[in-house]
Coordinates of C-alpha atoms and ligand atoms in Angstrom, one line a residue:
M1 CA 200.2 -33.3 27.1
Q2 CA 196.6 -33.4 28.4
L3 CA 196.2 -33.5 32.2
G4 CA 194.6 -36.5 33.8
A5 CA 191.1 -36.2 35.2
G6 CA 188.8 -37.0 38.0
R7 CA 185.1 -37.0 37.8
F8 CA 181.7 -37.1 39.5
A9 CA 179.0 -39.2 37.9
P10 CA 175.7 -38.9 39.8
S11 CA 172.7 -40.7 38.4
P12 CA 170.1 -38.1 37.6
S13 CA 167.4 -40.0 39.5
G14 CA 166.5 -37.3 42.0
D15 CA 168.0 -34.7 44.3
L16 CA 171.5 -35.2 45.7
H17 CA 171.6 -36.0 49.4
I18 CA 174.4 -35.0 51.8
G19 CA 176.2 -38.3 51.3
N20 CA 176.3 -38.0 47.5
I21 CA 177.4 -34.4 47.8
R22 CA 180.2 -35.4 50.2
S23 CA 181.5 -38.0 47.7
G24 CA 181.3 -35.5 44.8
L25 CA 183.2 -32.8 46.8
L26 CA 185.9 -35.3 47.7
A27 CA 186.3 -36.1 44.0
Y28 CA 186.6 -32.4 43.3
V29 CA 189.1 -31.8 46.0
R30 CA 191.2 -34.7 45.0
A31 CA 191.3 -33.5 41.4
R32 CA 192.3 -30.0 42.5
Q33 CA 195.0 -31.2 44.8
T34 CA 196.5 -33.5 42.2
G35 CA 196.3 -31.1 39.2
R36 CA 193.7 -33.1 37.4
R37 CA 190.7 -31.7 35.5
F38 CA 187.4 -32.2 37.3
L39 CA 184.7 -33.7 35.0
W40 CA 181.0 -34.3 35.4
R41 CA 179.1 -37.2 33.8
I42 CA 175.4 -37.5 33.5
E43 CA 174.6 -41.2 33.7
D44 CA 171.2 -40.9 32.2
L45 CA 170.5 -44.3 30.6
D46 CA 168.4 -45.5 33.5
R47 CA 166.2 -44.1 36.2
V48 CA 166.1 -40.5 35.0
Q49 CA 164.0 -37.8 36.7
P50 CA 163.4 -34.9 34.4
G51 CA 165.3 -31.8 35.6
A52 CA 167.5 -33.7 38.1
A53 CA 170.7 -33.5 36.1
Q54 CA 170.5 -29.7 35.9
S55 CA 169.5 -29.4 39.5
Q56 CA 172.5 -31.5 40.6
L57 CA 174.8 -29.2 38.7
E58 CA 173.1 -26.2 40.4
V59 CA 173.7 -27.6 43.8
F60 CA 177.4 -27.9 43.0
A61 CA 177.4 -24.3 41.6
D62 CA 175.8 -23.1 44.8
L63 CA 178.7 -24.9 46.7
G64 CA 181.2 -23.0 44.5
I65 CA 182.0 -25.8 42.0
A66 CA 181.8 -25.9 38.3
P67 CA 183.1 -28.8 36.2
D68 CA 186.1 -27.9 34.0
E69 CA 184.3 -29.1 30.8
P70 CA 180.7 -29.5 29.7
P71 CA 179.2 -32.6 31.2
L72 CA 179.4 -35.9 29.3
I73 CA 175.9 -37.2 28.6
Q74 CA 175.6 -40.9 28.3
S75 CA 172.4 -40.9 26.3
E76 CA 174.3 -39.2 23.5
R77 CA 177.0 -41.9 23.3
L78 CA 175.1 -45.0 22.3
G79 CA 177.2 -45.5 19.2
I80 CA 180.4 -45.5 21.2
Y81 CA 179.1 -48.1 23.6
T82 CA 177.9 -50.2 20.6
E83 CA 181.4 -50.1 19.2
A84 CA 183.0 -51.2 22.5
L85 CA 180.5 -54.1 22.7
N86 CA 181.3 -55.1 19.1
R87 CA 185.0 -55.2 20.0
L88 CA 184.3 -57.7 22.8
E89 CA 182.0 -59.6 20.5
G90 CA 184.7 -59.8 17.9
R91 CA 186.9 -61.5 20.4
G92 CA 184.2 -64.1 21.2
L93 CA 183.6 -62.7 24.7
V94 CA 179.9 -62.0 24.5
Y95 CA 177.0 -64.3 24.6
E96 CA 173.2 -64.0 24.8
C97 CA 171.5 -64.8 28.1
Y98 CA 167.9 -65.7 28.2
C99 CA 167.5 -66.0 32.0
S100 CA 165.0 -64.0 34.0
R101 CA 166.0 -62.7 37.4
K102 CA 164.0 -65.6 38.9
D103 CA 165.8 -68.2 36.7
I104 CA 169.1 -66.9 38.1
Q105 CA 168.0 -67.0 41.7
Q106 CA 166.7 -70.5 41.3
A107 CA 169.6 -72.0 39.4
P108 CA 172.2 -74.0 41.5
S109 CA 175.3 -71.8 41.7
A110 CA 178.4 -72.9 39.9
P111 CA 181.1 -74.6 42.0
H112 CA 183.5 -72.1 43.7
S113 CA 181.5 -69.1 42.5
P114 CA 180.5 -66.4 45.0
P115 CA 176.9 -66.0 46.1
G116 CA 174.8 -63.9 43.6
S117 CA 177.1 -64.5 40.7
Y118 CA 175.7 -65.6 37.4
P119 CA 175.6 -69.5 37.4
G120 CA 176.6 -69.7 33.7
T121 CA 173.2 -71.2 32.5
C122 CA 173.4 -69.7 29.0
R123 CA 177.2 -69.7 28.6
D124 CA 177.6 -72.9 26.6
L125 CA 174.3 -73.6 24.9
L126 CA 174.1 -75.1 21.4
E127 CA 172.8 -72.9 18.6
S128 CA 169.6 -75.0 18.4
E129 CA 169.0 -74.4 22.1
R130 CA 169.6 -70.7 21.7
E131 CA 167.1 -70.6 18.9
Q132 CA 164.4 -72.2 21.1
H133 CA 165.1 -69.7 23.9
R134 CA 165.0 -66.8 21.5
Q135 CA 161.6 -67.9 20.3
R136 CA 160.3 -68.4 23.9
L137 CA 161.5 -64.9 24.9
Q138 CA 160.0 -63.4 21.8
Q139 CA 156.6 -64.9 22.7
Q140 CA 156.9 -63.2 26.1
G141 CA 157.9 -59.9 24.5
R142 CA 161.4 -60.1 25.9
S143 CA 164.8 -59.9 24.3
P144 CA 168.0 -61.6 25.5
A145 CA 170.6 -59.8 27.6
L146 CA 174.3 -59.8 26.5
R147 CA 176.9 -61.1 29.0
L148 CA 180.7 -61.1 29.1
R149 CA 182.4 -64.5 29.1
T150 CA 184.8 -64.4 32.0
D151 CA 185.3 -67.8 33.6
N152 CA 185.0 -66.2 37.0
V153 CA 188.5 -64.8 37.1
E154 CA 189.6 -63.2 40.3
V155 CA 190.9 -59.6 39.9
T156 CA 192.7 -57.4 42.4
V157 CA 192.9 -53.6 42.3
E158 CA 194.8 -51.3 44.6
D159 CA 192.7 -48.6 46.3
R160 CA 194.4 -45.6 47.8
L161 CA 192.3 -45.7 51.0
L162 CA 191.1 -49.3 51.2
G163 CA 194.2 -51.1 50.1
E164 CA 193.8 -54.2 47.9
I165 CA 190.3 -55.0 46.7
T166 CA 189.9 -58.5 45.3
A167 CA 186.7 -59.7 43.8
P168 CA 185.7 -62.5 41.4
V169 CA 184.5 -61.2 38.0
D170 CA 181.5 -63.2 36.9
D171 CA 179.8 -63.2 33.6
L172 CA 178.4 -59.7 34.1
V173 CA 175.7 -58.1 31.9
L174 CA 177.0 -55.8 29.2
K175 CA 173.6 -54.9 27.7
R176 CA 170.3 -55.6 29.4
G177 CA 167.3 -57.4 27.8
D178 CA 165.5 -54.1 27.5
G179 CA 168.4 -52.8 25.3
V180 CA 170.0 -50.5 28.0
F181 CA 173.8 -50.7 28.2
A182 CA 174.9 -51.9 31.6
Y183 CA 176.6 -49.6 34.1
N184 CA 180.0 -51.4 34.2
L185 CA 180.6 -51.3 30.5
I186 CA 179.8 -47.7 29.9
V187 CA 181.6 -46.4 33.0
V188 CA 184.8 -48.0 31.7
V189 CA 184.3 -46.7 28.2
D190 CA 183.5 -43.2 29.4
D191 CA 186.3 -42.9 32.0
A192 CA 188.9 -43.9 29.4
A193 CA 187.4 -41.6 26.7
S194 CA 187.5 -38.6 29.1
G195 CA 191.0 -39.3 30.3
V196 CA 189.8 -40.1 33.8
D197 CA 192.9 -41.7 35.4
E198 CA 191.7 -41.6 39.0
V199 CA 188.2 -42.6 40.1
V200 CA 187.0 -41.1 43.5
R201 CA 183.5 -42.3 44.5
G202 CA 181.5 -43.9 47.4
D203 CA 182.8 -47.2 48.7
D204 CA 179.4 -48.9 47.8
L205 CA 181.0 -49.2 44.4
A206 CA 184.4 -50.6 45.6
T207 CA 183.6 -54.1 44.6
S208 CA 182.7 -52.9 41.1
A209 CA 186.3 -51.8 40.6
P210 CA 187.8 -55.2 39.9
R211 CA 185.0 -55.8 37.3
Q212 CA 185.7 -52.5 35.7
A213 CA 189.5 -53.0 35.7
H214 CA 188.9 -56.4 34.0
L215 CA 186.7 -54.8 31.3
A216 CA 189.3 -52.0 30.7
D217 CA 191.9 -54.7 30.2
L218 CA 189.8 -56.6 27.7
L219 CA 189.0 -53.4 25.8
G220 CA 192.7 -52.4 25.7
L221 CA 192.0 -49.3 27.8
P222 CA 194.1 -47.9 30.6
Q223 CA 193.0 -48.7 34.1
P224 CA 192.4 -45.7 36.3
S225 CA 193.6 -45.7 39.9
W226 CA 190.9 -45.9 42.6
L227 CA 190.0 -44.1 45.8
H228 CA 186.7 -45.2 47.4
V229 CA 185.5 -42.9 50.2
P230 CA 183.4 -44.1 53.1
L231 CA 179.6 -43.6 52.9
V232 CA 177.4 -41.5 55.0
V233 CA 174.9 -43.6 57.0
N234 CA 171.7 -42.9 58.8
T235 CA 171.1 -43.2 62.5
A236 CA 170.4 -46.9 62.1
G237 CA 173.8 -47.4 60.4
S238 CA 172.4 -48.1 56.9
R239 CA 173.3 -46.2 53.8
L240 CA 171.7 -42.7 53.9
A241 CA 168.6 -42.4 51.8
K242 CA 165.9 -39.9 51.0
R243 CA 163.5 -41.5 53.4
D244 CA 165.8 -40.7 56.3
G245 CA 164.4 -37.1 56.6
A246 CA 165.9 -33.8 55.6
V247 CA 168.9 -35.1 53.8
T248 CA 168.9 -33.4 50.3
Y249 CA 170.6 -30.1 49.7
Q250 CA 167.3 -28.5 48.9
Q251 CA 165.7 -29.7 52.2
L252 CA 168.7 -28.6 54.2
R253 CA 168.6 -25.2 52.6
A254 CA 164.9 -24.9 53.4
L255 CA 165.8 -25.5 57.0
G256 CA 168.3 -22.7 56.9
W257 CA 171.5 -24.4 56.1
T258 CA 174.0 -22.4 54.0
P259 CA 176.9 -23.7 51.9
D260 CA 179.1 -22.8 55.0
D261 CA 177.0 -25.2 57.1
V262 CA 177.5 -27.9 54.5
Y263 CA 181.3 -27.4 54.5
S264 CA 181.5 -27.3 58.2
W265 CA 179.5 -30.5 58.6
I266 CA 181.8 -32.2 56.0
A267 CA 184.9 -31.0 57.9
T268 CA 183.5 -32.6 61.1
S269 CA 182.5 -35.7 59.2
L270 CA 186.0 -36.2 57.9
G271 CA 187.5 -35.7 61.3
V272 CA 189.0 -32.3 60.3
I273 CA 188.3 -30.1 63.3
G274 CA 190.3 -28.1 65.8
A275 CA 193.2 -25.7 65.6
K276 CA 192.5 -24.2 62.2
G277 CA 188.7 -24.1 62.6
S278 CA 186.3 -25.7 60.3
W279 CA 185.7 -25.0 56.6
S280 CA 183.2 -22.7 55.1
T281 CA 184.1 -22.8 51.4
I282 CA 185.4 -25.3 48.8
D283 CA 188.8 -23.5 48.8
D284 CA 189.0 -24.2 52.6
M285 CA 188.3 -27.9 51.8
V286 CA 190.9 -28.0 49.1
A287 CA 193.5 -26.4 51.3
G288 CA 192.6 -28.3 54.5
L289 CA 191.9 -31.8 53.5
D290 CA 194.6 -34.4 53.8
F291 CA 193.6 -37.7 52.1
D292 CA 196.2 -39.5 54.2
R293 CA 194.4 -38.5 57.3
I294 CA 190.7 -38.7 56.6
R295 CA 188.5 -40.9 58.6
T296 CA 187.9 -44.2 56.8
D297 CA 184.9 -45.3 58.8
E298 CA 181.4 -44.5 58.0
T299 CA 179.9 -41.2 59.0
M300 CA 176.5 -40.8 60.5
F301 CA 174.2 -38.0 59.4
V302 CA 171.5 -36.9 61.8
P303 CA 169.0 -34.9 59.8
P304 CA 168.0 -31.6 61.4
S305 CA 164.3 -31.4 62.1
E306 CA 164.0 -27.7 62.7
A307 CA 165.2 -24.5 61.0
L308 CA 168.6 -23.2 62.2
G309 CA 168.8 -20.2 64.5
Ligands
LIG1 N1 176.1 -43.2 38.7 C1 176.6 -44.0 39.8 C2 175.9 -43.6 41.0 O1 175.3 -42.5 41.1 C3 178.1 -43.7 40.0 C4 179.0 -44.3 39.0 C5 180.5 -44.2 39.3 O2 180.9 -43.3 40.1 O3 181.2 -45.0 38.8 O4 175.9 -44.4 41.9

């Protein structure tokens, strides 16, 4: 029987910062501790910076980690995503949406729907109305997006660290107007195709889990279990970003950080300090990390401004 798998799926939109690295390392450690394969996915349908995917893999290689299989590359899998979309379409669960972002912001929200969810403008149009909208979009050089018909069901998933996560699933986009498959659809298709049965990632994506679980159900795919890890924040308490200073691996290396320094910072950030000393390799992290005891609050990263030593 094939082992289950965990994965890291960074968007190749630039260099990894210490927060992304921390989430990826946690995914790796969890896979090793639970006997799963560790897979890598290149989510390159959007926001790609040339060379970034390779450089992200090199950062992990420098930290002592190689994925167990060649990375899955999303841009090579468009036929598989089309097939999944067709399956939903065959069940009457897909409709065209002609709204612009502004249309959605300005529409009155549907009763009982959460803020920001799709108000359902295009859900129940007549075919004659659809034809008019198609022509209007065509004149503007735009194409319709494709949305999932959901009736705002509320879905609950169980997260190993966060407990129950409940979120309404609105009529999410499956394929954007510019023809790009939407994140939620392809994550679900790829995780199932790779045998990913536990998803470990940053908790900024925790509220996507109910949507992804719902999509997996509709596609007849198994749902993975979930473990969302707290994010690294900047000194102002917001999610760490490149503009916060020396935060990427390359910048830290240039300031004299070694892989040991990365592991030792990660140990401290997870509250693992003391008797046994801190970590300096991935093996230390695999041996020393107890997911039942990690800090579940956010961790602040203060970028170094000078070279070490
Ligand atoms: N590519 C996504 C990101 O970099 C992560 C997707 C996922 O882990 O589900 O934020």
